[in-house]
Tab-separated table of C-alpha atoms in Angstrom:
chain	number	residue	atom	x	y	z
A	125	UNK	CA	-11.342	-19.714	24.297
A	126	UNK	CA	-7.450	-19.795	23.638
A	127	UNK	CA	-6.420	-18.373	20.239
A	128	UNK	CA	-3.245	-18.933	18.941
A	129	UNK	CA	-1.865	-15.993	16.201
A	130	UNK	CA	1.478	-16.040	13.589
A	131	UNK	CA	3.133	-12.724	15.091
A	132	UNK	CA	5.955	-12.290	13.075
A	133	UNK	CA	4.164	-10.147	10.727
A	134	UNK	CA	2.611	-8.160	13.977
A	135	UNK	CA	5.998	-7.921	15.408
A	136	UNK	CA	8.663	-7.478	12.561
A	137	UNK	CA	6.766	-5.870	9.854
A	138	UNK	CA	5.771	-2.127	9.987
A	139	UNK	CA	3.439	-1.970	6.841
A	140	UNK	CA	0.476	-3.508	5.174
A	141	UNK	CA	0.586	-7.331	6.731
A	142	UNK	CA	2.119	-6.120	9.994
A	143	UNK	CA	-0.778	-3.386	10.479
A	144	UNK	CA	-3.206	-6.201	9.395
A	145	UNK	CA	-1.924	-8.496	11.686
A	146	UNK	CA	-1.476	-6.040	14.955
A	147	UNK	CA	-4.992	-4.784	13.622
A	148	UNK	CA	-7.064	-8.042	14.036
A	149	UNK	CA	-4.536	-8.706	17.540
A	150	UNK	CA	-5.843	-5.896	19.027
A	151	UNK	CA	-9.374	-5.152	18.418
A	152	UNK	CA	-10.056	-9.379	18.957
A	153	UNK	CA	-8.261	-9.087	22.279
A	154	UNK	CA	-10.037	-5.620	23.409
A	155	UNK	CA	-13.946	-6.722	22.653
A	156	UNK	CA	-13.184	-10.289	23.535
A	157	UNK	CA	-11.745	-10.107	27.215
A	158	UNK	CA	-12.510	-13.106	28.679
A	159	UNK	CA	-10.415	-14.845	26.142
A	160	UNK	CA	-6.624	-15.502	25.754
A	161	UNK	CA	-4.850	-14.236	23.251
A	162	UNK	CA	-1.200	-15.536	22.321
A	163	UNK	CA	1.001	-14.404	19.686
A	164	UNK	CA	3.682	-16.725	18.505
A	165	UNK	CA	7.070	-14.810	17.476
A	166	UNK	CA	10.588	-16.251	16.359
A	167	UNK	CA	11.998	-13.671	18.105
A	168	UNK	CA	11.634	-10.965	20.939
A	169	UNK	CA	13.695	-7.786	21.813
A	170	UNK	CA	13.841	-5.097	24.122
A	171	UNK	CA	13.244	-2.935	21.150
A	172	UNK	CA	10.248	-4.720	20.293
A	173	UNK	CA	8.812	-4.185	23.707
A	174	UNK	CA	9.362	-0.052	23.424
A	175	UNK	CA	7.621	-0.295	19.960
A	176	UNK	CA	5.179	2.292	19.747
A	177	UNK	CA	3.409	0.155	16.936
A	178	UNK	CA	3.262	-2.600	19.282
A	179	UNK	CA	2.118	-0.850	22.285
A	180	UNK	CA	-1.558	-1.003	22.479
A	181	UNK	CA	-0.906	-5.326	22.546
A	182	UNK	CA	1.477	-4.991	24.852
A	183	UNK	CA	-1.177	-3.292	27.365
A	184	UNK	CA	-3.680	-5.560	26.649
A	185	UNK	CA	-4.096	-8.084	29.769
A	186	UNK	CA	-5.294	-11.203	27.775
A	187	UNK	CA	-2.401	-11.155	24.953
A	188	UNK	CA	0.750	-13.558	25.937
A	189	UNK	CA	3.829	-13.883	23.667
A	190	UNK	CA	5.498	-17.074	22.881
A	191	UNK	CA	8.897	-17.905	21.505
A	192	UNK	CA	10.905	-20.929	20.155
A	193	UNK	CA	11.853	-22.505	23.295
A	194	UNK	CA	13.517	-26.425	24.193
A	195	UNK	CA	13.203	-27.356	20.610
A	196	UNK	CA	16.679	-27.830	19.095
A	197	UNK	CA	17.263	-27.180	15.413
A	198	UNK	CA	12.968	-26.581	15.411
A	199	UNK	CA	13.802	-23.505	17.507
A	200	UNK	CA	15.409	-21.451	14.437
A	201	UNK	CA	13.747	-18.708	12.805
A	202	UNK	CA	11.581	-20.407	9.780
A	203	UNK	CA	11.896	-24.180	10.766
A	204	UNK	CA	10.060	-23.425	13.948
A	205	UNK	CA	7.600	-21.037	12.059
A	206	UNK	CA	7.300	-23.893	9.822
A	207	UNK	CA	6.987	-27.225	11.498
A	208	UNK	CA	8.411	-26.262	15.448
A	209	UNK	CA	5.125	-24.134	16.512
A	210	UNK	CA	3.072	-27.005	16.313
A	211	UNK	CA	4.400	-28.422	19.742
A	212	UNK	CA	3.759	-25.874	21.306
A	213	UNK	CA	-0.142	-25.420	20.891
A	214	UNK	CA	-0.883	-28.274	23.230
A	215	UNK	CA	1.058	-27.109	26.076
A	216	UNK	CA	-0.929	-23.806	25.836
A	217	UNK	CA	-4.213	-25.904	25.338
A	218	UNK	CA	-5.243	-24.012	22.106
A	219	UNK	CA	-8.519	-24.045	20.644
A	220	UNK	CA	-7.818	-22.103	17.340
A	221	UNK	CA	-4.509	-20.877	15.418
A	222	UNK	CA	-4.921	-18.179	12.717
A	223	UNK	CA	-1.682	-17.525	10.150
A	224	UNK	CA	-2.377	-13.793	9.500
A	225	UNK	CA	-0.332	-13.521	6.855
A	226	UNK	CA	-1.213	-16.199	3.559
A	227	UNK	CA	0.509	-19.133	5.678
A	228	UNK	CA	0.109	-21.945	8.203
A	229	UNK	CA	3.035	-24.688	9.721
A	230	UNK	CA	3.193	-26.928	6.971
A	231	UNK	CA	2.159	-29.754	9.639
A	232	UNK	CA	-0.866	-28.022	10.566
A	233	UNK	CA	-3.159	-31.154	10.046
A	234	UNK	CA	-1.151	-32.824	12.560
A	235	UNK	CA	-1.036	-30.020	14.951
A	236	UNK	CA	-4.698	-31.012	16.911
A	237	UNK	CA	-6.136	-27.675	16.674
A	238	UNK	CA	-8.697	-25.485	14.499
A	239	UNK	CA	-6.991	-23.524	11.889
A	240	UNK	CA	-7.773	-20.381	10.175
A	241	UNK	CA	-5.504	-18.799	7.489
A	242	UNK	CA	-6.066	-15.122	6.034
A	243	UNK	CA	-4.776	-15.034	2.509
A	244	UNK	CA	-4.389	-11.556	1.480
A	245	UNK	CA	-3.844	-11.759	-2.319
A	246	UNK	CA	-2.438	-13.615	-5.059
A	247	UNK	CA	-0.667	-10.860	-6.750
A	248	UNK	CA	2.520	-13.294	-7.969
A	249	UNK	CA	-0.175	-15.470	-10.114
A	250	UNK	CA	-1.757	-12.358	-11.305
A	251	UNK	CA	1.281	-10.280	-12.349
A	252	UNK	CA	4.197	-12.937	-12.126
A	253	UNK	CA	6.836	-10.277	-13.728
A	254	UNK	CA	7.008	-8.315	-10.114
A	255	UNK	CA	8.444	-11.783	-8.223
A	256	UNK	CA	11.198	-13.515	-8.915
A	257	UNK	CA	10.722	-16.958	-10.474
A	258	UNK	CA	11.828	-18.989	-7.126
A	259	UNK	CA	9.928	-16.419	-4.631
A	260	UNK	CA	6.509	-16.999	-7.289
A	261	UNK	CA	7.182	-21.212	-6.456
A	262	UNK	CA	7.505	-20.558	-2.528
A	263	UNK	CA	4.092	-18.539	-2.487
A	264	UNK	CA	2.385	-21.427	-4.529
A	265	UNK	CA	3.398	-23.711	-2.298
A	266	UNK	CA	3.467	-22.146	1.036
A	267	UNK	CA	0.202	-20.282	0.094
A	268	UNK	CA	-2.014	-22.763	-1.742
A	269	UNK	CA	-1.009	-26.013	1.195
A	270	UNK	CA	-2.234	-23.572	3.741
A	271	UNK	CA	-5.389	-22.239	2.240
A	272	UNK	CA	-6.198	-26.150	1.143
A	273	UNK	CA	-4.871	-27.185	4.645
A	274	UNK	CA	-6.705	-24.797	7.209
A	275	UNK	CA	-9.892	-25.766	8.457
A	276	UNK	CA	-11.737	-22.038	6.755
A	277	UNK	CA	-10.157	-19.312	5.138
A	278	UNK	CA	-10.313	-15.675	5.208
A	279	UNK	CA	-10.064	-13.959	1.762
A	280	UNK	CA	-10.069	-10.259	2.220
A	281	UNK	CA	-11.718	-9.328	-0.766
A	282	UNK	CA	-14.165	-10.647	-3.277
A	283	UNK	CA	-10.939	-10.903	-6.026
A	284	UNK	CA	-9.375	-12.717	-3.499
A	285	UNK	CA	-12.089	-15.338	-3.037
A	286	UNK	CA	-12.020	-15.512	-6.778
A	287	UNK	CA	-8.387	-16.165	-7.300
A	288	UNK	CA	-8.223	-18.968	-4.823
A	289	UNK	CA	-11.287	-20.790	-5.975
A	290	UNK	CA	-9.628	-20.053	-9.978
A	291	UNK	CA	-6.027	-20.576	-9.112
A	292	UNK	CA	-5.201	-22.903	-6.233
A	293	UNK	CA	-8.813	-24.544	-6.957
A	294	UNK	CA	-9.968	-24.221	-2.949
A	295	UNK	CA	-13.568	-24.573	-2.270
A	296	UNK	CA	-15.549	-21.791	-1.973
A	297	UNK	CA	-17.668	-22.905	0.758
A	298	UNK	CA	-14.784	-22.835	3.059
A	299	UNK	CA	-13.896	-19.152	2.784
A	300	UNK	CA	-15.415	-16.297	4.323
A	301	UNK	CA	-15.017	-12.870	2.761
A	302	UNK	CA	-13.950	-10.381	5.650
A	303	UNK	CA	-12.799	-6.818	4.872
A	304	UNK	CA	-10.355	-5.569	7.124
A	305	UNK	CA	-10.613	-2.649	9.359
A	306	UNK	CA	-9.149	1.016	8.906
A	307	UNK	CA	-6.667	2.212	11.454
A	308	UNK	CA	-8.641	4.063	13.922
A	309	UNK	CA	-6.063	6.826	13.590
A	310	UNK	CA	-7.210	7.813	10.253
A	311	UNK	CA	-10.489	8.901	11.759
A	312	UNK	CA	-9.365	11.999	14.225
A	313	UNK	CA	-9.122	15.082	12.551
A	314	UNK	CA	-6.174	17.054	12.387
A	315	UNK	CA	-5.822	20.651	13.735
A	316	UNK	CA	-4.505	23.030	11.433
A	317	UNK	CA	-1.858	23.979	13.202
A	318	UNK	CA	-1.466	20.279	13.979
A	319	UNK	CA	-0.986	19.433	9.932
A	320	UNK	CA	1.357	23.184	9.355
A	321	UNK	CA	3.849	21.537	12.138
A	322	UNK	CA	3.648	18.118	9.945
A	323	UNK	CA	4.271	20.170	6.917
A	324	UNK	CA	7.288	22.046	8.374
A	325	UNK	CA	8.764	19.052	9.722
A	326	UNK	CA	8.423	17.239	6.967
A	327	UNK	CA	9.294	20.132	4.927
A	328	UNK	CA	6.067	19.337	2.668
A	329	UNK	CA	4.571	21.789	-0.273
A	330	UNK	CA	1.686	23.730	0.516
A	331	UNK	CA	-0.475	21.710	-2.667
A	332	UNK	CA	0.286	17.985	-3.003
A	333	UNK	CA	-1.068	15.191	-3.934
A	334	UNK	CA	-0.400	12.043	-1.910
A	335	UNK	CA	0.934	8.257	-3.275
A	336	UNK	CA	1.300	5.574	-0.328
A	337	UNK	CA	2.821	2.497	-1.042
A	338	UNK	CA	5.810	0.911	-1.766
A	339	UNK	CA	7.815	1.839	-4.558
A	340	UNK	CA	7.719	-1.255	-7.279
A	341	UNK	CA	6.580	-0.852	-10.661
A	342	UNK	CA	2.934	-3.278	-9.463
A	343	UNK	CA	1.788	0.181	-7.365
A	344	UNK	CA	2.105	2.536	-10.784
A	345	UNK	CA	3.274	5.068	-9.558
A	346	UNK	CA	4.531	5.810	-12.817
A	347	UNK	CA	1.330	6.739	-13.914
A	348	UNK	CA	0.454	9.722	-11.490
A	349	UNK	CA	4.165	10.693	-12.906
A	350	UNK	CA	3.361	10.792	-16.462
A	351	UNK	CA	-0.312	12.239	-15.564
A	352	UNK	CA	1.963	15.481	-13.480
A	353	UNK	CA	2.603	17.605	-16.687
A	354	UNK	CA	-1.087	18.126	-17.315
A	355	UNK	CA	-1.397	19.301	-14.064
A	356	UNK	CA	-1.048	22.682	-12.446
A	357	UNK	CA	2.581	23.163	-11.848
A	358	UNK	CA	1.947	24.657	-8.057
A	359	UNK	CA	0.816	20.912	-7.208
A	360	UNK	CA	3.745	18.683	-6.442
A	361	UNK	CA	3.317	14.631	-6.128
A	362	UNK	CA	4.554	13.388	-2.622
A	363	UNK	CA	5.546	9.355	-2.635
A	364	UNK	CA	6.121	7.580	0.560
A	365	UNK	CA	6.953	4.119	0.435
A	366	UNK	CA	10.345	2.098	1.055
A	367	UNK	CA	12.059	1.837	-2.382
A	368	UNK	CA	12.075	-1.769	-3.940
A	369	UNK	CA	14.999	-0.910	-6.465
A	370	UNK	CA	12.619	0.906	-8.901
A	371	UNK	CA	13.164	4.305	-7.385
A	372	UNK	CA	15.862	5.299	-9.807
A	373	UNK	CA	13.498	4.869	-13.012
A	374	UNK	CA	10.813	6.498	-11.316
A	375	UNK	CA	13.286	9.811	-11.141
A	376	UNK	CA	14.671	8.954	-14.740
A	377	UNK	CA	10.848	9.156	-16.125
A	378	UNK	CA	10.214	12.415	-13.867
A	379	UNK	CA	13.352	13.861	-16.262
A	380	UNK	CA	11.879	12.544	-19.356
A	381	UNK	CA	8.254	14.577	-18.449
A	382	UNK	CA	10.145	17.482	-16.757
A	383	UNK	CA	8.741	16.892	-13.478
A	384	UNK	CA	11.881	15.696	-11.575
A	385	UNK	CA	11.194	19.178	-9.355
A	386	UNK	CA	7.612	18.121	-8.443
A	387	UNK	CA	8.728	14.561	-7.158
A	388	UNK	CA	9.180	14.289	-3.319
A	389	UNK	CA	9.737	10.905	-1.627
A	390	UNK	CA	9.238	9.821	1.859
A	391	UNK	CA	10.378	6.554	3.269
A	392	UNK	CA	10.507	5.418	7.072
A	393	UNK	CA	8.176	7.496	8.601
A	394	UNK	CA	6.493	6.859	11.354
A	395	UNK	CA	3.340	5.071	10.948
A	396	UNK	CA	1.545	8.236	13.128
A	397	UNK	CA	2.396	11.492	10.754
A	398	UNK	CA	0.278	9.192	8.141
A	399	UNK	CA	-2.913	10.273	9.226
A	400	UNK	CA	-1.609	13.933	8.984
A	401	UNK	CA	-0.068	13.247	5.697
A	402	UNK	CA	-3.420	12.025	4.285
A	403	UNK	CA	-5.633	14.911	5.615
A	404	UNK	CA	-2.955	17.486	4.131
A	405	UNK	CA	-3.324	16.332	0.382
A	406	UNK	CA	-5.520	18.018	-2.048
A	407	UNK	CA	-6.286	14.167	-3.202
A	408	UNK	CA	-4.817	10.764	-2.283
A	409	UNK	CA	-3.874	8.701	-5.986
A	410	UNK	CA	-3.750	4.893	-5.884
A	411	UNK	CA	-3.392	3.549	-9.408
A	412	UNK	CA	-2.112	0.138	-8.354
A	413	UNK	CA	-1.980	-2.168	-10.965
A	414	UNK	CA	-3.398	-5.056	-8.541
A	415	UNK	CA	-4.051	-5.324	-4.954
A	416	UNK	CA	-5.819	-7.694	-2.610
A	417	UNK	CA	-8.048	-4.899	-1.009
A	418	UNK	CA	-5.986	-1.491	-0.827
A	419	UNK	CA	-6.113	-0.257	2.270
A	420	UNK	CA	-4.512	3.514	1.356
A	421	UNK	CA	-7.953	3.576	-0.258
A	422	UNK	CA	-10.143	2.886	2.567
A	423	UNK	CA	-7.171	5.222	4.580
A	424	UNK	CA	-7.609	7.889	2.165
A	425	UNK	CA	-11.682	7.924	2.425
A	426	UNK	CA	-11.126	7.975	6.029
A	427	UNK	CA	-8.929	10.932	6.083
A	428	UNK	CA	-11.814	12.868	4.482
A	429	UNK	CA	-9.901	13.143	0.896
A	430	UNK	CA	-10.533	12.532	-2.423
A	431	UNK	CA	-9.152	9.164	-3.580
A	432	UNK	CA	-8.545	8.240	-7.364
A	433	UNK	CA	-7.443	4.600	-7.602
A	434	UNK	CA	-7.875	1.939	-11.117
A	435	UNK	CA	-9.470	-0.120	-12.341
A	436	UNK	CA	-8.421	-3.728	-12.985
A	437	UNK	CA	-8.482	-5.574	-9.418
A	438	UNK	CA	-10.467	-4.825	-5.979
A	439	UNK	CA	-9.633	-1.157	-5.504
A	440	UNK	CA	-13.807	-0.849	-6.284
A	441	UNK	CA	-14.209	-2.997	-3.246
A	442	UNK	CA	-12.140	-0.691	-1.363
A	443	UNK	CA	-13.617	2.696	-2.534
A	444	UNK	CA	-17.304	1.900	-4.227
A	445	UNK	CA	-19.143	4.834	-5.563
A	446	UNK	CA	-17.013	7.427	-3.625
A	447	UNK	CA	-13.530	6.783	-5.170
A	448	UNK	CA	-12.901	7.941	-8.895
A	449	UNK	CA	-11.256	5.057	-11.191
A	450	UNK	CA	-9.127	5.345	-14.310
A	451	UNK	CA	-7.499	2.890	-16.052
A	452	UNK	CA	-4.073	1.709	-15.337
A	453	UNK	CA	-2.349	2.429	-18.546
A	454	UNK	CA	-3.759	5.700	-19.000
A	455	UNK	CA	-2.437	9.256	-17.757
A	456	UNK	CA	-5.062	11.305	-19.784
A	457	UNK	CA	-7.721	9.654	-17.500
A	458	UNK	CA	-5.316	10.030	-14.375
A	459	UNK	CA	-4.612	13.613	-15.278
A	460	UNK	CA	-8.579	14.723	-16.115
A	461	UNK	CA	-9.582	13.155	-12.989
A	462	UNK	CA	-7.175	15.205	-10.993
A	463	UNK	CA	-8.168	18.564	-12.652
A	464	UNK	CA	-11.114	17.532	-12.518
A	465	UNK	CA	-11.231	17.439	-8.608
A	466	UNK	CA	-8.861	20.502	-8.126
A	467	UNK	CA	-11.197	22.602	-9.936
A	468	UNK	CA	-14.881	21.545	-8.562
A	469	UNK	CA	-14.813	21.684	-4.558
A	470	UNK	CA	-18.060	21.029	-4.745
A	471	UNK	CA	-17.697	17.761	-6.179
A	472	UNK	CA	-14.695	17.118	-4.032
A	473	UNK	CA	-16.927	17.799	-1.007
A	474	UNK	CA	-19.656	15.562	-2.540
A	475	UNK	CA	-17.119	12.556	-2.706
A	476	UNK	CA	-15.648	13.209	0.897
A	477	UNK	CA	-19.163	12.454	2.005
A	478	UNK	CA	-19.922	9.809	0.149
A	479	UNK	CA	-16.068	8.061	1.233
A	480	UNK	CA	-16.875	8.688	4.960
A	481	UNK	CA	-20.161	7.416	4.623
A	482	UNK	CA	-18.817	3.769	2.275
A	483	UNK	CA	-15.845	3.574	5.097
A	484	UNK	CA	-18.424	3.152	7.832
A	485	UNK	CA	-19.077	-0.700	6.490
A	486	UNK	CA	-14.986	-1.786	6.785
A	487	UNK	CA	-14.923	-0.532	10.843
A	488	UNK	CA	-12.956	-2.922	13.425
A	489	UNK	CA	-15.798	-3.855	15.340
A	490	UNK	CA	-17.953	-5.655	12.011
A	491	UNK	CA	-14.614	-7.506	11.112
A	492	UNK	CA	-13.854	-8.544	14.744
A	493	UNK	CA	-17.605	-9.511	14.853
A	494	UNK	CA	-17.184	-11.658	11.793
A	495	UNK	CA	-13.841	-12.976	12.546
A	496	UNK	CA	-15.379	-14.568	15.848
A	497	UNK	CA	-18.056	-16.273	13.814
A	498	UNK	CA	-15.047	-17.886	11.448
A	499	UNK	CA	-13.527	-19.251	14.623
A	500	UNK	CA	-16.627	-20.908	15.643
A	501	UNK	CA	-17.600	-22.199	12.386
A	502	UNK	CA	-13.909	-23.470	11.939
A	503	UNK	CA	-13.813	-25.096	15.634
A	504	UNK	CA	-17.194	-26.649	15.435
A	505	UNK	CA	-16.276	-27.854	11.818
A	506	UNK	CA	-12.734	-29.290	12.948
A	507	UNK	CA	-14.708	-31.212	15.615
A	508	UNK	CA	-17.150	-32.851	12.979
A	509	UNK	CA	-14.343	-33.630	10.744
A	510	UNK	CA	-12.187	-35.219	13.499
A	511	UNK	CA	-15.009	-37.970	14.261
């Protein structure tokens, strides 16, 4: 089988839809090695191919890359993502293409090929006040043609499936829930002397507790802010996350509470210290106002923490009965949950357990397992449909 994959995402984007997209990439191509693999990117750079993040595809024997080639004005960045692609897939005698990332060529149908689509979320519908008004009509459109356009479609989560049957009206008999995989990173313990180098380097606090994700007023972290001054003043609040222009109220609230010395924030790390940076935290905090699975959740469980998240969208699906939930609005429930934890190992050890043993249902090999079954159904499906 040829399989055809949208690797801009894989290739140009170092967080959540790149690391889903280099995710499914690798772990298809290592169980299934006596198929081909190619990944279809606007562009290509020597930098790219000394990416550590894009290493372990770049070993892998069956993975090709393609770029825009003898196309003309269809060779430029988003018209050949778009509509250019297409040509390509039967030259390279595809069976399948999967958009990774909410999207397929808007001339899919016409493309002679299977087509899968993962749609990740449909956050702008949900909370419209984080997009702008033209970026919320490009996602509707881009988003809800390709989901209605691709022969099945992977939701990620439950809420997921249930905003595209509610909002863009697709049916659910064509999408398969599949729950994505954690890092296998996440899983190796850290030495101790392994997470005091991390913490000198990174010049970290002895007691923290640990917020992943970018900084935009959808992820909350305001709330584990306003929770901080009912919370033991020895335990600082570490952020990492590239700032989205809401960085400089986060720091004008920290005033306000009288926390602004208890606020540290990390951007650009590398994608291998968090591991470390999990397993160091007294407990990982995800209050995200909505999500379309929340994988620092699943990270955090896998890192052998404590993970708080709210309520409101999928984070349950994420963390089940191992993950504490408060409401999104609230810092008293934020800030008894967190004392709560810090002053009962026992119960803290009780929930580790429990998160190791709810992660073992999202590993790589169950989501490659079930992918593989969506490209079957979808090819067999695009051949009925063709007749």
């Amino acid at each position: 089988m040829r399989i055809g994959y949208d690797g801009k995402r894989a290739v140009r984007n170092m967080t959540g839809l790149g690391n889903y997209s280099r995710l499914v990439i690798e772990e298809m191509a290592a169980k299934y090695k006596s198929d081909e693999f190619l990944v279809y990117t606007p562009s290509w750079t020597r930098k790219d191919s000394e990416n550590p993040r894009l290493k372990r595809i770049n070993e892998l024997p069956n993975v090709e890359y393609r770029y825009p080639y003898g196309l003309g004005p269809l060779s430029q960045g988003t018209l050949w993502r778009s509509f250019g692609i297409t040509r390509h897939f039967q030259a390279d005698k595809l069976d399948l293409y999967h958009g990774l990332s909410n999207e397929l060529p808007l001339n899919i149908k016409e493309a002679g090929v299977a087509s899968v689509v993962t749609i990740h979320d449909l956050i702008y519908r949900r909370l419209p006040y984080c997009y702008p008004p033209l970026d919320r009509k490009i996602y509707d459109y881009k988003y809800s043609r390709s989901a209605r356009a691709a022969t099945r479609v992977i939701a990620i989560s439950e809420r997921t499936k249930q905003d595209l049957v509610e909002l863009h009206h697709v049916d659910p008999e064509r999408i398969d829930v599949i729950y994505q995989g954690c890092d296998p990173s996440f899983r190796r313990v850290w030495t101790e002397q392994e997470l005091l180098n991390l913490r000198q380097r990174l010049n970290l606090p002895d007691h923290y507790l640990l917020q992943v994700g970018t900084i935009e007023r959808r992820k909350n972290l305001e709330l584990s802010v306003r929770a901080l001054p009912q919370i033991d003043k020895n335990i600082k609040l570490v952020a990492v996350g590239r700032d989205n222009l809401y960085l400089p109220y986060i720091k004008k609230l920290a005033r306000e509470v009288g926390v602004e010395d208890r606020i540290i924030h990390l951007q650009g790390l590398p994608f291998a210290d968090l591991p470390g940076l999990n397993q160091g935290a007294e407990i990982i905090l995800y209050p995200s106002r909505y999500e379309g699975f929340g994988i620092p959740v699943l990270e955090g469980l896998e890192s052998r923490r404590p993970v708080i998240a709210a309520t409101g969208s999928c984070l349950e699906e994420a963390g089940g009965d191992a993950a504490i939930y408060v409401e999104p609005e609230s810092p008293r429930m934020m800030a008894e949950a967190i004392n709560t934890l810090l002053a009962d190992t026992g119960q803290q050890q009780q929930r580790i357990a429990r998160g190791l043993e709810w992660a073992r249902r999202f590993n790589p090999e169950d989501m490659t397992s079930r992918i593989m079954e969506t490209y079957q159904k979808a090819i067999e499906q695009y051949e009925r449909e063709k007749k």
